[in-house]
XYZ file of C-alpha atoms in Angstrom:
502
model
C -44.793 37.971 -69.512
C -47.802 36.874 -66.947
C -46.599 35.274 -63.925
C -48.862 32.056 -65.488
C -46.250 31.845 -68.043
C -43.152 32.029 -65.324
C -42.914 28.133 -64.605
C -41.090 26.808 -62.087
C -39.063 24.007 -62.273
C -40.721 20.876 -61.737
C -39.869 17.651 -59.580
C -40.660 14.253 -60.055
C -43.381 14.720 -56.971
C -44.814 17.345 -58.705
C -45.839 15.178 -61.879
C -47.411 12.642 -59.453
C -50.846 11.568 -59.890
C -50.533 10.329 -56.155
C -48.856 13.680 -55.296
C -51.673 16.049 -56.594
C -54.529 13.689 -55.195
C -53.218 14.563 -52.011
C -53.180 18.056 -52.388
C -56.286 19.870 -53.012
C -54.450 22.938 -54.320
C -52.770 20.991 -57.101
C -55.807 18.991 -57.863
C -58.045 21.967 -58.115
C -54.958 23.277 -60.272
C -55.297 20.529 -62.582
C -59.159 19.961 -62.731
C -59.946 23.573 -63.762
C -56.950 23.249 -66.578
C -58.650 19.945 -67.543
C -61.685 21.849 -68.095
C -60.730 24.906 -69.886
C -58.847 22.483 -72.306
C -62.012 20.630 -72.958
C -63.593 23.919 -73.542
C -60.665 24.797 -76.027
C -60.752 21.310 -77.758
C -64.428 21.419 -78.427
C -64.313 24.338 -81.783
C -60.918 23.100 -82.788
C -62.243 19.213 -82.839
C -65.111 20.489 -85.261
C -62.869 22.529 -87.293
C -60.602 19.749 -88.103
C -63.066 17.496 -88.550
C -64.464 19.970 -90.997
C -61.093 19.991 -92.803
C -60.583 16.083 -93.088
C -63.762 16.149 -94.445
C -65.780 13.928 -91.752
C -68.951 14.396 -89.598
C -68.308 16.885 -86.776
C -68.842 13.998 -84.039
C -66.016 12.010 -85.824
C -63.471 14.729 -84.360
C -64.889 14.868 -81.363
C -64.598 11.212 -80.611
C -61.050 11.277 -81.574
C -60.371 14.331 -79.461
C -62.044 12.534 -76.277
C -60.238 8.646 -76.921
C -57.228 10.418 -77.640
C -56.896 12.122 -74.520
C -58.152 9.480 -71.841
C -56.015 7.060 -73.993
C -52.775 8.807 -73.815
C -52.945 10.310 -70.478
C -52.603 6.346 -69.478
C -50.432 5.370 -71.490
C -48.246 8.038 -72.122
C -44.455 9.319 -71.587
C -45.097 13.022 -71.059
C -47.470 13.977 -68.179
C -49.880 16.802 -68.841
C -49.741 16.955 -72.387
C -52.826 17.208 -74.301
C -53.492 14.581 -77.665
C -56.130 15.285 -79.534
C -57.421 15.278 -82.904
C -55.054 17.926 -85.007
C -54.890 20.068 -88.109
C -51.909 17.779 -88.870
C -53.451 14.678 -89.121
C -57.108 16.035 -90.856
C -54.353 17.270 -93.400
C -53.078 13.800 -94.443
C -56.149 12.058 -94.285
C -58.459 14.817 -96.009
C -58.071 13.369 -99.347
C -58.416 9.551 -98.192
C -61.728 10.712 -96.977
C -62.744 12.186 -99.961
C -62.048 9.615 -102.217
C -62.524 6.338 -100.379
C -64.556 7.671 -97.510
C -65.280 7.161 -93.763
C -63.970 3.387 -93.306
C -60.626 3.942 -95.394
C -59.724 6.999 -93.338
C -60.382 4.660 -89.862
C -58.877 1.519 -91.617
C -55.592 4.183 -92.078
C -55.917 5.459 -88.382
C -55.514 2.043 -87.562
C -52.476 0.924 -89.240
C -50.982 4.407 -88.434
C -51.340 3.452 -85.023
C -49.586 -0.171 -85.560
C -46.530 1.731 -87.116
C -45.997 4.218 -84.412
C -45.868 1.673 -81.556
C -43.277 -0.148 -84.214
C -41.605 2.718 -85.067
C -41.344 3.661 -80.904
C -40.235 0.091 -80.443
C -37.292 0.332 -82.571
C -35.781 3.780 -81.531
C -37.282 6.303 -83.612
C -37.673 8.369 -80.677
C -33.680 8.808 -80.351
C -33.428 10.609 -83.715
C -35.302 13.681 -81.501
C -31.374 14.673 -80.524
C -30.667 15.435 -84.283
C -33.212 18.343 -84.073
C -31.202 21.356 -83.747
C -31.975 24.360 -81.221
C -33.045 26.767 -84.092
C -35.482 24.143 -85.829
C -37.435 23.838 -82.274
C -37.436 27.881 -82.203
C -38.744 27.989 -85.704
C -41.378 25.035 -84.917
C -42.318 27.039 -81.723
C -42.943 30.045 -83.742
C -43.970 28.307 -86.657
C -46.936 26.887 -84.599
C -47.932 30.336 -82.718
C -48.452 31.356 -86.118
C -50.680 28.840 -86.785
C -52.621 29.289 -83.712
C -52.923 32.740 -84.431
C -54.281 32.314 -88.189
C -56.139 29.482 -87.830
C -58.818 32.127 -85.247
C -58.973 34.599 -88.092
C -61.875 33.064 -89.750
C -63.936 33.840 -86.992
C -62.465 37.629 -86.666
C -63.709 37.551 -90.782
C -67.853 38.661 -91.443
C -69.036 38.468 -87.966
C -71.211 40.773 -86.234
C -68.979 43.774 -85.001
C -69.389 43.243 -81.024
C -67.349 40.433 -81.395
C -64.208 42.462 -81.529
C -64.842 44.190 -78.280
C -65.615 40.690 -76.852
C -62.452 39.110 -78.097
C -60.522 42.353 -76.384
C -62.216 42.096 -72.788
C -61.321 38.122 -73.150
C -57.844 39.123 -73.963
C -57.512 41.619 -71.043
C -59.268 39.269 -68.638
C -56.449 36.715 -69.076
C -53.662 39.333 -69.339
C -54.257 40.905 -66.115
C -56.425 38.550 -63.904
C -52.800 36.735 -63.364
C -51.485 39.750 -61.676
C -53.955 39.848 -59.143
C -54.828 36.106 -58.465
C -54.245 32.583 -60.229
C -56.713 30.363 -57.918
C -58.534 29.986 -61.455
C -57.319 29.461 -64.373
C -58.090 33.276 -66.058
C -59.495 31.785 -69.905
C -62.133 29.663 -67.969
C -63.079 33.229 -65.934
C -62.725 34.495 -69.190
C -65.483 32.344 -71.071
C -67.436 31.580 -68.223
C -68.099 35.948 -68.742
C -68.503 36.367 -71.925
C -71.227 33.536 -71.840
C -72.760 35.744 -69.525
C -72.566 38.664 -70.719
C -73.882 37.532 -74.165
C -76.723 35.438 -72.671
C -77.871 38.162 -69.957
C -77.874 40.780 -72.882
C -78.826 38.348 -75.434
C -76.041 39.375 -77.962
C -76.216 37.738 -81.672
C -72.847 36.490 -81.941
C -71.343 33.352 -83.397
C -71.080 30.543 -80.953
C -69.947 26.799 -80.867
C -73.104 25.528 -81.389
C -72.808 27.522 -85.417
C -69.228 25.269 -85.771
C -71.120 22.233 -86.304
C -73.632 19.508 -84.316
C -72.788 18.282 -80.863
C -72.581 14.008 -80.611
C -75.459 13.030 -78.685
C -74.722 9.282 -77.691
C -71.018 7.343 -76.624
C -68.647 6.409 -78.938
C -68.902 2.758 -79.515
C -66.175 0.057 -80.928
C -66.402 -0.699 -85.002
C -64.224 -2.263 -87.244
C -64.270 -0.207 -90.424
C -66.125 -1.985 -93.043
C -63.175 -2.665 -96.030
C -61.952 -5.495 -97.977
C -59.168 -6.537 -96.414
C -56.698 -7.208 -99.377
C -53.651 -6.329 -100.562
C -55.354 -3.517 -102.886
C -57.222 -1.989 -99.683
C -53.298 -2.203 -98.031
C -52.243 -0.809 -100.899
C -54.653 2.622 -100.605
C -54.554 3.239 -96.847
C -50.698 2.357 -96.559
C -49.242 5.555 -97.866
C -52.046 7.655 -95.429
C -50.974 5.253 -92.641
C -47.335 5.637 -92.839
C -48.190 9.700 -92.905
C -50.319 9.742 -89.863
C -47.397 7.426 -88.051
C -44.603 10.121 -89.390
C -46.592 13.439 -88.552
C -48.022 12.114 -85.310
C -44.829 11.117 -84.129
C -42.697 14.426 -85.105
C -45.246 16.570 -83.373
C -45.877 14.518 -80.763
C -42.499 14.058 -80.063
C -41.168 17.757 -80.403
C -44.302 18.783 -78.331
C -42.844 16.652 -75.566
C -39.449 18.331 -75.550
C -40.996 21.796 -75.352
C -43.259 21.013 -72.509
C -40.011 19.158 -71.095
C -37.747 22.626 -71.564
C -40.899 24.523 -70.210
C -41.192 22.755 -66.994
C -37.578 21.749 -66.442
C -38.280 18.036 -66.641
C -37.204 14.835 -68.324
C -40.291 12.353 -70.367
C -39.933 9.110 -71.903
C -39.937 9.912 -75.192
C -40.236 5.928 -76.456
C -42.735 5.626 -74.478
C -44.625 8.725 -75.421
C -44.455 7.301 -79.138
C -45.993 3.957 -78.583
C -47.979 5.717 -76.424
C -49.701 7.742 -79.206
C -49.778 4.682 -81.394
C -51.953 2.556 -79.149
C -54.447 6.307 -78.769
C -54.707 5.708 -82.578
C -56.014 2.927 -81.985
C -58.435 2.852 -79.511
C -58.924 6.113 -81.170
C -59.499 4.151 -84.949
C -61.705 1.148 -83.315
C -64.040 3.441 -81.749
C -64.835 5.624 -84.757
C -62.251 9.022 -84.658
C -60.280 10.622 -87.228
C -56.604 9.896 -85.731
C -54.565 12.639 -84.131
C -51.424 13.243 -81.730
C -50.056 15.979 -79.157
C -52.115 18.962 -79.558
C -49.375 22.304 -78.741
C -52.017 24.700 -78.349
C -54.200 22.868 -75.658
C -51.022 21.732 -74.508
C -49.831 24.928 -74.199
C -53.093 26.325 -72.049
C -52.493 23.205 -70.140
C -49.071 23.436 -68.741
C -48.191 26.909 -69.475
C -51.235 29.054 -69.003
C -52.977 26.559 -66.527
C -50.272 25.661 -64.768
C -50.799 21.467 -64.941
C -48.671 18.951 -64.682
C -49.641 15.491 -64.222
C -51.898 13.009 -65.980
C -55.015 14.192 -63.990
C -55.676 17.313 -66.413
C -55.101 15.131 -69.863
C -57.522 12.444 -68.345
C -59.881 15.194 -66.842
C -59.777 16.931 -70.690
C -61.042 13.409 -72.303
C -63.855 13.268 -69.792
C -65.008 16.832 -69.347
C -65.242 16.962 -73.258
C -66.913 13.895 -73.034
C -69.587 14.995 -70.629
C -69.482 18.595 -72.197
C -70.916 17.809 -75.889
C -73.043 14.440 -74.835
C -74.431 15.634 -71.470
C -74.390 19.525 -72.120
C -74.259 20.011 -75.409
C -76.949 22.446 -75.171
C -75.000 24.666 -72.747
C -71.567 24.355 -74.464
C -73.640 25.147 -77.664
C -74.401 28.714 -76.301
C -70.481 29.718 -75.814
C -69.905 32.394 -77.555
C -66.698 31.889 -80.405
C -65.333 35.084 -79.429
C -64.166 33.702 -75.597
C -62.742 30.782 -77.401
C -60.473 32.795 -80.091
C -59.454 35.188 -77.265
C -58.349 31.908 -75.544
C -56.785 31.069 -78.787
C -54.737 34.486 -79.170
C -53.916 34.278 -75.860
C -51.998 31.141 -76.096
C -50.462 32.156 -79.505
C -48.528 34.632 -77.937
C -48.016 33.359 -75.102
C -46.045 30.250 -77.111
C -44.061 32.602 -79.723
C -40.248 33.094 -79.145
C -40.198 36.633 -78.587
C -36.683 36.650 -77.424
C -36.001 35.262 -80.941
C -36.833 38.009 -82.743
C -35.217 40.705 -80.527
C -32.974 42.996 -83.054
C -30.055 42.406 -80.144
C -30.723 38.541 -80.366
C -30.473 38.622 -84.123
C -27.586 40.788 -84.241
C -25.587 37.981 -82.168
C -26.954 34.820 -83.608
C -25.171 32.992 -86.360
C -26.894 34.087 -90.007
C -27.132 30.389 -91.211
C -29.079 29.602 -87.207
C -31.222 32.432 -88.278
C -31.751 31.205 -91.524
C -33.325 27.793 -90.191
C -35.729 29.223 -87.900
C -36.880 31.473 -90.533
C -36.999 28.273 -93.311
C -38.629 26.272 -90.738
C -41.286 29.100 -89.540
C -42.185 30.003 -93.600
C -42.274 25.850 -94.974
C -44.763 25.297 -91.296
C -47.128 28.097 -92.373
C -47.169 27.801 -96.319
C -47.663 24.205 -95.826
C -49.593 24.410 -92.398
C -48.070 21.143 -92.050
C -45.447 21.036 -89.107
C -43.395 17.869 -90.162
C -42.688 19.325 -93.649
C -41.359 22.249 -91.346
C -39.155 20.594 -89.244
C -37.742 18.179 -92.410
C -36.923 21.392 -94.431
C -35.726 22.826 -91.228
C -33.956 19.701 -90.547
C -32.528 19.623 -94.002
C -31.487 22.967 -94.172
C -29.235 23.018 -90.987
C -27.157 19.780 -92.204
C -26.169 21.382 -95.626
C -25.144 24.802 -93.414
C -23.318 22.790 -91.167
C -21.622 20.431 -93.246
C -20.548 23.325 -95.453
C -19.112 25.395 -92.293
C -17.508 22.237 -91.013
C -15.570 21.955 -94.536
C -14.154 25.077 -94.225
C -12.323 23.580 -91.395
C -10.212 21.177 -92.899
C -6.446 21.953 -94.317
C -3.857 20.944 -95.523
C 0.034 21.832 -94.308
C 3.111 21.526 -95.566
C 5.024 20.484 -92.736
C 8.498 19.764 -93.660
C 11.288 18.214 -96.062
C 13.641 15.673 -94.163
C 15.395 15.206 -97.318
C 15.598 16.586 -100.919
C 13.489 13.216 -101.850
C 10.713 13.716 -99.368
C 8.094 15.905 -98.320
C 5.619 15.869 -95.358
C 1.533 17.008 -94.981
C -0.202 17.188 -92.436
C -3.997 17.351 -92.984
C -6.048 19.000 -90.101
C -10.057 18.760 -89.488
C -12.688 16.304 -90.057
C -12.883 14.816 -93.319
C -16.376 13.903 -95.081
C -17.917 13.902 -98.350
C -18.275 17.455 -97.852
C -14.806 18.119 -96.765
C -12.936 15.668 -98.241
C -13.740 16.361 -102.379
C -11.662 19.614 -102.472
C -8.909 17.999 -100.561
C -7.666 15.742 -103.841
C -6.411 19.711 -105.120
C -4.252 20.430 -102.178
C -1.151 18.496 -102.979
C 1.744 19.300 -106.034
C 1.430 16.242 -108.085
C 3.906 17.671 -110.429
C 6.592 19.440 -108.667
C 6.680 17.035 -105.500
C 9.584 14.662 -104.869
C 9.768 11.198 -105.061
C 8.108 10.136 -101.489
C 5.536 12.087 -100.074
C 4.104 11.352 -96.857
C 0.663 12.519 -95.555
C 0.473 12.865 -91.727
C -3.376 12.973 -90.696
C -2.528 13.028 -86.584
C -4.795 15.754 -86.358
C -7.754 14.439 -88.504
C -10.572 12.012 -88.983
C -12.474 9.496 -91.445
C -15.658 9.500 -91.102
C -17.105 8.415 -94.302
C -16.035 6.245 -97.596
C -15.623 9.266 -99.823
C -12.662 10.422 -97.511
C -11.223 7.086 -98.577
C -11.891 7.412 -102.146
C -10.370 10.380 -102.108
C -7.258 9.435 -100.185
C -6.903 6.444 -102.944
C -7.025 8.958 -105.829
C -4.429 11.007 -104.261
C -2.521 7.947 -104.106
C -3.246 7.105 -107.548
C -2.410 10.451 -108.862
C 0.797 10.242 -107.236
C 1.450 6.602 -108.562
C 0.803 7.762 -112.148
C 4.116 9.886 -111.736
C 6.306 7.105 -110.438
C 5.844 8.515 -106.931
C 5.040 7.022 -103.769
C 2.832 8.175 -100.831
C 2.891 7.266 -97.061
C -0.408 7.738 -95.119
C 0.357 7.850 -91.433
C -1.129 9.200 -87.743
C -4.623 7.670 -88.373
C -6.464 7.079 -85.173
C -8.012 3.388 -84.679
C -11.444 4.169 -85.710
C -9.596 5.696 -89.179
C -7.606 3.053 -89.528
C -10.094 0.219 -89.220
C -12.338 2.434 -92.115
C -9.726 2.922 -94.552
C -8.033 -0.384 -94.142
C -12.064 -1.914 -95.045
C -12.464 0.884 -97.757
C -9.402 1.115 -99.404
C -9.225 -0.668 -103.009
C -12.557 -1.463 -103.034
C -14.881 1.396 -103.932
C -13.753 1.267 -107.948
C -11.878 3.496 -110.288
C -14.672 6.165 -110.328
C -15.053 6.661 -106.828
């Protein structure tokens, strides 16, 4: 690994916008990776735009609002929000069937929902995301990264191969001998020369699409405003709020285990609600946290406060309005090498390691791997994490039901025998436990001691009141005893009242 990729851990000082202003090092650090991000954002703004089916410029204005936008008002410092693959995803077929003013109308009311959906805690649920769904979203989106350059490795001219490989060796080894600047803007900044001094016919960013020559300005999209309208951008609004969210929110906890530091998470959600939009009202195609630019941001670049995400918004700004004509000349080939570069540099290697995969768990293996192949069949990362998600409850609650038993403890007298039931009883746990007891060859009084167990849910209940009802049926009697207070209160609530057939 490059010592670019070896970050330190970082103090509160060091995420400062105050702190880096008055250090030139750090704010050279953090204008340069503001820069090569803007360089980076310019193709992949186009290609989205290209996928949600919108004018080139429309992406581009969403990339540049996003980023000034969030870098104000949001939770996690140095991460990048742009316009994403994501988000042209979900709105693609809004576009195509209602057109340019539904998709804005739907950025718009996305936006509303994630500052709701901030405001009322969604950001919390980020703890229920296991380890081994954030390995599998890590690799999941290296993956992406990686296949989403191939098109431009597909029918092109063949010295764009050897270009691609000096870019990649520029940024490999240029770390070992100095970091003063950032190694993928030495990289482009060559291969621009290089194919301008020797006038090379390769693909370049000015092929992707045509560069915005003017500001965005502030619009209200131009739709009916009734409850038919609501009724066609709702579902596409609601979608953007969701995906935004999830990726923003799980690209803030990487960049926060990359850099050893804590981000407001709530904060980062509303935060990319209120970039959507001043994002919608000035004309762009919605997006959220961007991992790959984030990635060359913090990882590769070595930025950490607000300065670079700002700097990115401006630079990109400046780059396709002021010098479009320049930026139009970089060749594609330094921008996928940038592109490769940061693929590998965010894949899990370790995960894959035959000694790591020899010690994990089979069913923590099995939801990295579910989460990796759902994110790249899909190439949609929330469906990824859900399935991911998903997939690491049913393992767990069907490991955790193994857990539970049931013991026969002892006979005080020839009319009365003692349980005990051990482990943590839920639906999952709790339906097999109705077969543990001798209805037929017990004696008159059982009693079931559950010191060493816990309700958690109103099937355990229903199935403790069967028991009792099976043992009823044969003139016997059962005594439930050692429930903790939390178990006591549930059952005492449940108990009788969730019907014959439950």
């Amino acid at each position: 690994m490059s010592r670019a990729a070896q970050v330190p851990a970082t103090s509160i000082e060091d995420v400062s916008v105050l702190g880096a202003l008055r250090s030139p090092k750090r704010l050279k650090t953090e204008v340069l990776a503001g820069l090569v991000v803007a360089l980076a954002l310019i193709p992949e703004a186009i290609s989205f735009s290209i996928i949600a089916g919108v004018d080139p410029r429309v992406g581009l204005f969403a990339s540049f609002t996003m980023a000034v936008t969030i870098s104000i008002v949001g939770g996690r410092p140095a991460m990048i929000s742009a316009a994403t693959g994501a988000i042209a995803l979900v709105v693609a077929p809004l576009a195509r069937d209602y057109g340019l003013d539904y998709l804005i109308a739907a950025v718009i009311l996305g936006g509303i929902l994630q500052v709701l959906l901030s405001v009322l805690g969604v950001a919390k649920l980020m703890r229920f995301i296991p380890r081994s769904v954030m390995v599998g979203f890590v690799n999941a989106l290296a993956i992406l990264i990686f296949s989403s350059q191939i098109p431009y490795l597909i029918g092109v001219p063949w010295l764009v191969y050897p270009m691609v490989a000096v870019g990649l060796a520029i940024m490999f080894f240029l770390p070992k001998l100095t970091t003063i600047v950032p190694a993928p803007l030495i990289a482009i900044v060559i291969l621009t020369g290089v194919t301008l001094v020797f006038a090379l016919a390769v693909p370049d960013v000015g092929d992707e699409g045509e560069l915005p020559s003017s500001l965005p300005s502030f619009l209200i999209p131009d739709v009916p405003f009734t409850v038919d309208t609501l009724s066609i951008v709702a579902p596409f609004a609601l979608a953007i709020a969701l995906v935004g969210l999830l990726e923003s929110l799980m690209t803030a906890k990487l960049v926060d285990d990359i850099t050893d530091s804590h981000s407001n998470k709530t904060r980062e959600g509303w935060g990319q609600g209120v970039a959507n939009l001043v994002t919608g009202f000035t004309g762009g195609m919605g997006g959220c946290a961007m991992i790959g630019q984030t990635m060359i941001n913090v990882k590769v670049s070595g930025a950490r406060t607000r300065i670079s995400t700002f700097l990115a918004g401006v630079f990109l700004l400046i780059l396709v309005v002021g010098l479009g004509d320049i930026v139009a000349l970089i060749p594609m080939a330094a921008l996928v090498a940038v592109m490769i570069m940061v693929s590998i540099g965010t894949f899990d290697w370790h995960s894959i390691n035959p000694k790591t995969l020899r010690r994990m768990p089979k069913s923590e293996t099995l939801v990295m791997v579910a989460t990796v192949a759902v994110t790249v069949i899909t190439h949609n990362l929330a469906y990824g994490v859900l399935v991911g998600v998903i997939t690491a409850m049913v393992l767990f609650a069907r490991r955790v039901a193994h857990l539970t038993e049931v013991i026969d403890m002892a006979h005080p007298d020839e009319d009365t025998r003692v349980y005990a039931v051990k482990g943590e009883l839920f639906f999952a746990s709790s339906n097999d436990l109705i077969y543990q007891f001798d209805y037929v060859g017990d004696p008159k009084n059982v009693v079931i001691d559950m010191s060493e167990s816990h309700i958690w849910d109103a099937s355990t209940v229903a199935t403790l009141d069967a028991i009792t009802t099976k043992y009823a049926a044969k003139g016997k009697t059962v005594e439930i005893v050692g429930l903790n207070a939390p178990s006591i209160e549930r059952h005492d609530r449940l108990s009788g009242n969730l019907g014959a057939d439950h």
